[in-house]
CSV table of C-alpha atoms in Angstrom, one decimal:
chain,number,residue,atom,x,y,z
J,452,MET,CA,76.3,84.1,61.2
J,453,SER,CA,77.9,86.6,63.4
J,454,LYS,CA,81.3,88.1,62.6
J,455,ILE,CA,84.3,85.8,62.9
J,456,GLU,CA,87.3,87.3,64.5
J,457,ILE,CA,90.9,86.1,64.0
J,458,LYS,CA,93.3,86.5,66.9
J,459,LYS,CA,96.9,85.5,67.5
J,460,ALA,CA,97.2,82.6,69.9
J,461,THR,CA,99.5,82.5,72.9
J,462,ILE,CA,100.6,79.8,75.3
J,463,LEU,CA,97.4,80.6,77.3
J,464,ASP,CA,95.5,79.1,74.3
J,465,LEU,CA,97.4,75.8,74.5
J,466,GLU,CA,94.6,73.5,75.6
J,467,ILE,CA,92.0,74.8,73.2
J,468,ILE,CA,94.5,74.6,70.3
J,469,ARG,CA,95.2,71.0,71.3
J,470,LYS,CA,91.6,70.1,71.6
J,471,ILE,CA,90.8,71.6,68.1
J,472,SER,CA,93.8,69.9,66.7
J,473,GLU,CA,92.7,66.5,67.9
J,474,GLN,CA,89.1,67.0,66.9
J,475,THR,CA,89.7,68.3,63.4
J,476,PHE,CA,92.4,65.7,62.7
J,477,THR,CA,90.1,63.0,63.8
J,478,GLU,CA,87.1,64.4,61.9
J,479,THR,CA,89.1,64.6,58.7
J,480,PHE,CA,91.2,61.4,58.7
J,481,ALA,CA,89.7,58.8,61.1
J,482,ALA,CA,87.4,57.2,58.5
J,483,VAL,CA,90.4,56.4,56.2
J,484,ASN,CA,93.1,55.5,58.8
J,485,THR,CA,93.4,52.8,61.5
J,486,PRO,CA,92.5,53.8,65.1
J,487,GLU,CA,96.1,52.8,66.1
J,488,ASN,CA,97.7,55.1,63.6
J,489,MET,CA,95.3,58.0,64.5
J,490,ASP,CA,96.0,57.5,68.2
J,491,ASN,CA,99.8,57.4,67.7
J,492,TYR,CA,99.8,60.5,65.5
J,493,ILE,CA,97.6,62.5,68.0
J,494,ARG,CA,99.7,61.4,70.9
J,495,GLU,CA,103.0,62.3,69.2
J,496,ASN,CA,101.9,65.6,67.6
J,497,PHE,CA,99.2,67.1,69.8
J,498,ASN,CA,100.5,66.4,73.3
J,499,PRO,CA,101.1,69.3,75.7
J,500,ASN,CA,104.9,69.3,75.4
J,501,GLN,CA,104.9,69.2,71.6
J,502,MET,CA,102.3,71.9,71.3
J,503,THR,CA,104.0,74.1,73.9
J,504,LEU,CA,107.2,73.9,71.8
J,505,GLU,CA,105.3,74.8,68.7
J,506,ILE,CA,103.4,77.7,70.2
J,507,ASN,CA,106.6,79.1,71.9
J,508,ASN,CA,108.7,78.8,68.7
J,509,PRO,CA,109.5,82.4,67.6
J,510,GLU,CA,109.5,81.2,63.9
J,511,SER,CA,106.0,79.8,64.1
J,512,ALA,CA,102.7,81.5,64.8
J,513,PHE,CA,99.2,80.3,65.5
J,514,TYR,CA,96.0,82.3,64.8
J,515,TYR,CA,92.5,81.2,65.7
J,516,ALA,CA,89.1,82.0,64.4
J,517,ILE,CA,86.6,82.8,67.1
J,518,LEU,CA,82.8,83.0,66.7
J,519,GLU,CA,80.6,84.0,69.6
J,520,ASN,CA,83.3,83.1,72.1
J,521,GLU,CA,83.9,79.7,70.5
J,522,ILE,CA,87.2,78.9,68.8
J,523,ILE,CA,86.1,77.2,65.5
J,524,GLY,CA,89.5,76.7,63.7
J,525,TYR,CA,93.0,77.9,63.5
J,526,PHE,CA,96.1,78.1,61.3
J,527,LYS,CA,99.7,77.6,62.1
J,528,ILE,CA,102.4,79.1,59.9
J,529,ASN,CA,106.2,78.5,59.9
J,530,PHE,CA,109.0,80.6,58.6
J,531,GLY,CA,112.8,80.4,58.7
J,532,ASN,CA,114.0,77.2,60.4
J,533,ALA,CA,110.6,76.2,61.7
J,534,GLN,CA,109.5,75.1,58.2
J,535,THR,CA,109.0,71.4,58.0
J,536,GLU,CA,111.1,71.3,54.8
J,537,LYS,CA,113.6,73.7,53.4
J,538,GLN,CA,112.1,75.5,50.5
J,539,LYS,CA,113.1,78.5,48.5
J,540,GLU,CA,114.5,81.4,50.4
J,541,ASN,CA,111.9,83.8,51.8
J,542,ALA,CA,109.0,81.4,51.9
J,543,LEU,CA,106.3,80.8,54.5
J,544,GLU,CA,104.8,77.4,55.2
J,545,ILE,CA,101.2,76.9,56.1
J,546,HIS,CA,101.6,74.0,58.5
J,547,ARG,CA,98.0,73.6,59.4
J,548,ILE,CA,94.6,75.1,58.6
J,549,TYR,CA,92.1,73.3,60.8
J,550,VAL,CA,88.4,74.1,60.9
J,551,LEU,CA,85.9,72.2,62.9
J,552,GLN,CA,83.7,70.1,60.7
J,553,ALA,CA,80.5,71.8,61.8
J,554,PHE,CA,81.9,75.0,60.2
J,555,HIS,CA,83.0,73.5,56.8
J,556,GLY,CA,81.4,75.3,53.9
J,557,LYS,CA,80.9,78.5,55.9
J,558,LYS,CA,84.0,80.3,54.5
J,559,VAL,CA,86.1,79.9,57.7
J,560,GLY,CA,89.0,78.2,55.8
J,561,GLN,CA,88.9,81.1,53.3
J,562,LEU,CA,89.0,83.6,56.1
J,563,LEU,CA,92.0,81.9,57.7
J,564,LEU,CA,93.8,81.6,54.3
J,565,ASP,CA,93.2,85.3,53.5
J,566,GLU,CA,94.7,86.1,56.9
J,567,VAL,CA,97.8,84.0,56.1
J,568,LEU,CA,98.2,85.8,52.7
J,569,LYS,CA,97.9,89.2,54.4
J,570,ILE,CA,100.6,88.2,56.9
J,571,ALA,CA,102.8,86.8,54.0
J,572,LYS,CA,102.5,90.1,52.2
J,573,GLU,CA,103.3,92.1,55.4
J,574,MET,CA,106.4,89.8,55.9
J,575,GLY,CA,107.5,90.3,52.3
J,576,VAL,CA,107.8,86.6,51.5
J,577,ASN,CA,108.0,85.5,47.9
J,578,SER,CA,105.8,82.4,48.3
J,579,VAL,CA,103.5,80.5,50.6
J,580,TRP,CA,103.7,76.7,50.5
J,581,LEU,CA,102.0,73.7,52.2
J,582,GLY,CA,101.6,69.9,52.0
J,583,VAL,CA,98.2,68.3,51.4
J,584,TRP,CA,97.5,64.6,51.5
J,585,GLU,CA,96.8,63.4,47.9
J,586,GLU,CA,93.5,61.8,49.1
J,587,ASN,CA,92.2,65.0,50.7
J,588,HIS,CA,90.3,66.1,47.7
J,589,ARG,CA,88.4,68.8,49.5
J,590,ALA,CA,91.6,70.6,50.6
J,591,LEU,CA,93.3,70.1,47.2
J,592,GLN,CA,90.3,71.7,45.5
J,593,PHE,CA,90.3,74.6,48.0
J,594,TYR,CA,94.0,75.4,47.6
J,595,SER,CA,93.8,75.1,43.8
J,596,LYS,CA,90.8,77.4,43.7
J,597,ASN,CA,93.0,79.9,45.6
J,598,GLY,CA,95.8,79.8,43.1
J,599,PHE,CA,98.1,77.2,44.7
J,600,VAL,CA,99.9,74.9,42.2
J,601,GLU,CA,101.6,71.6,42.9
J,602,PHE,CA,105.4,71.7,42.7
J,603,ASP,CA,106.6,68.5,44.4
J,604,GLN,CA,105.5,65.8,46.8
J,605,HIS,CA,106.8,64.2,50.0
J,606,ILE,CA,106.2,61.1,52.1
J,607,PHE,CA,104.0,61.5,55.2
J,608,VAL,CA,104.1,58.6,57.6
J,609,LEU,CA,101.0,58.0,59.7
J,610,GLY,CA,101.9,55.1,62.0
J,611,ASP,CA,102.6,52.2,59.8
J,612,ASP,CA,100.9,53.8,56.7
J,613,VAL,CA,103.1,55.6,54.2
J,614,GLN,CA,101.2,58.3,52.5
J,615,THR,CA,102.0,61.0,49.8
J,616,ASP,CA,101.5,64.7,50.4
J,617,LEU,CA,101.4,67.0,47.4
J,618,LEU,CA,103.4,70.2,48.0
J,619,MET,CA,101.6,73.2,46.7
J,620,GLN,CA,102.7,76.8,46.6
J,621,LEU,CA,101.4,80.3,45.8
J,622,GLU,CA,103.7,83.0,44.5
J,623,ILE,CA,103.2,86.3,46.4
J,624,LYS,CA,103.2,89.5,44.5
J,625,ASN,CA,105.0,92.1,46.6
J,626,LYS,CA,105.9,95.6,45.7
J,627,SER,CA,109.6,94.5,45.9
J,628,ASN,CA,109.3,91.5,43.4
């Protein structure tokens, strides 16, 4: 496999980020959720207006993985007031790590997570946190393997289905801590 590059996304990348969001969300969750709930979630969360707000938010950042001119995944991080829930001071949230199913098992997720952790260290944050659906065993295993530990949970509503996300965090060792 050729070298995967990671680049910061801009508003010019809106459509490809939207397309990957819809595709990866569908690939990951369609088999275990109703089509109505999936359609509603995608319509509410990945529409052009919502994605424009997210990409333009100064307290969020999107980075994508590109392989041979094809974007194969991305991550979105939130800090400050953009975090979906207030956590400890000086924390960074991984809101999404989405990798196209065709590239699962090819270390793309690891590459994206490593970039998040590099950014977290550069920012000097104390911890990185995220929410993972309790039934997404592949993701839970991935984050556990990378040192994330469960510290709480919250409710995630997908249409008319109330689900539980496990909140996981990783303490970041900085020179200042």
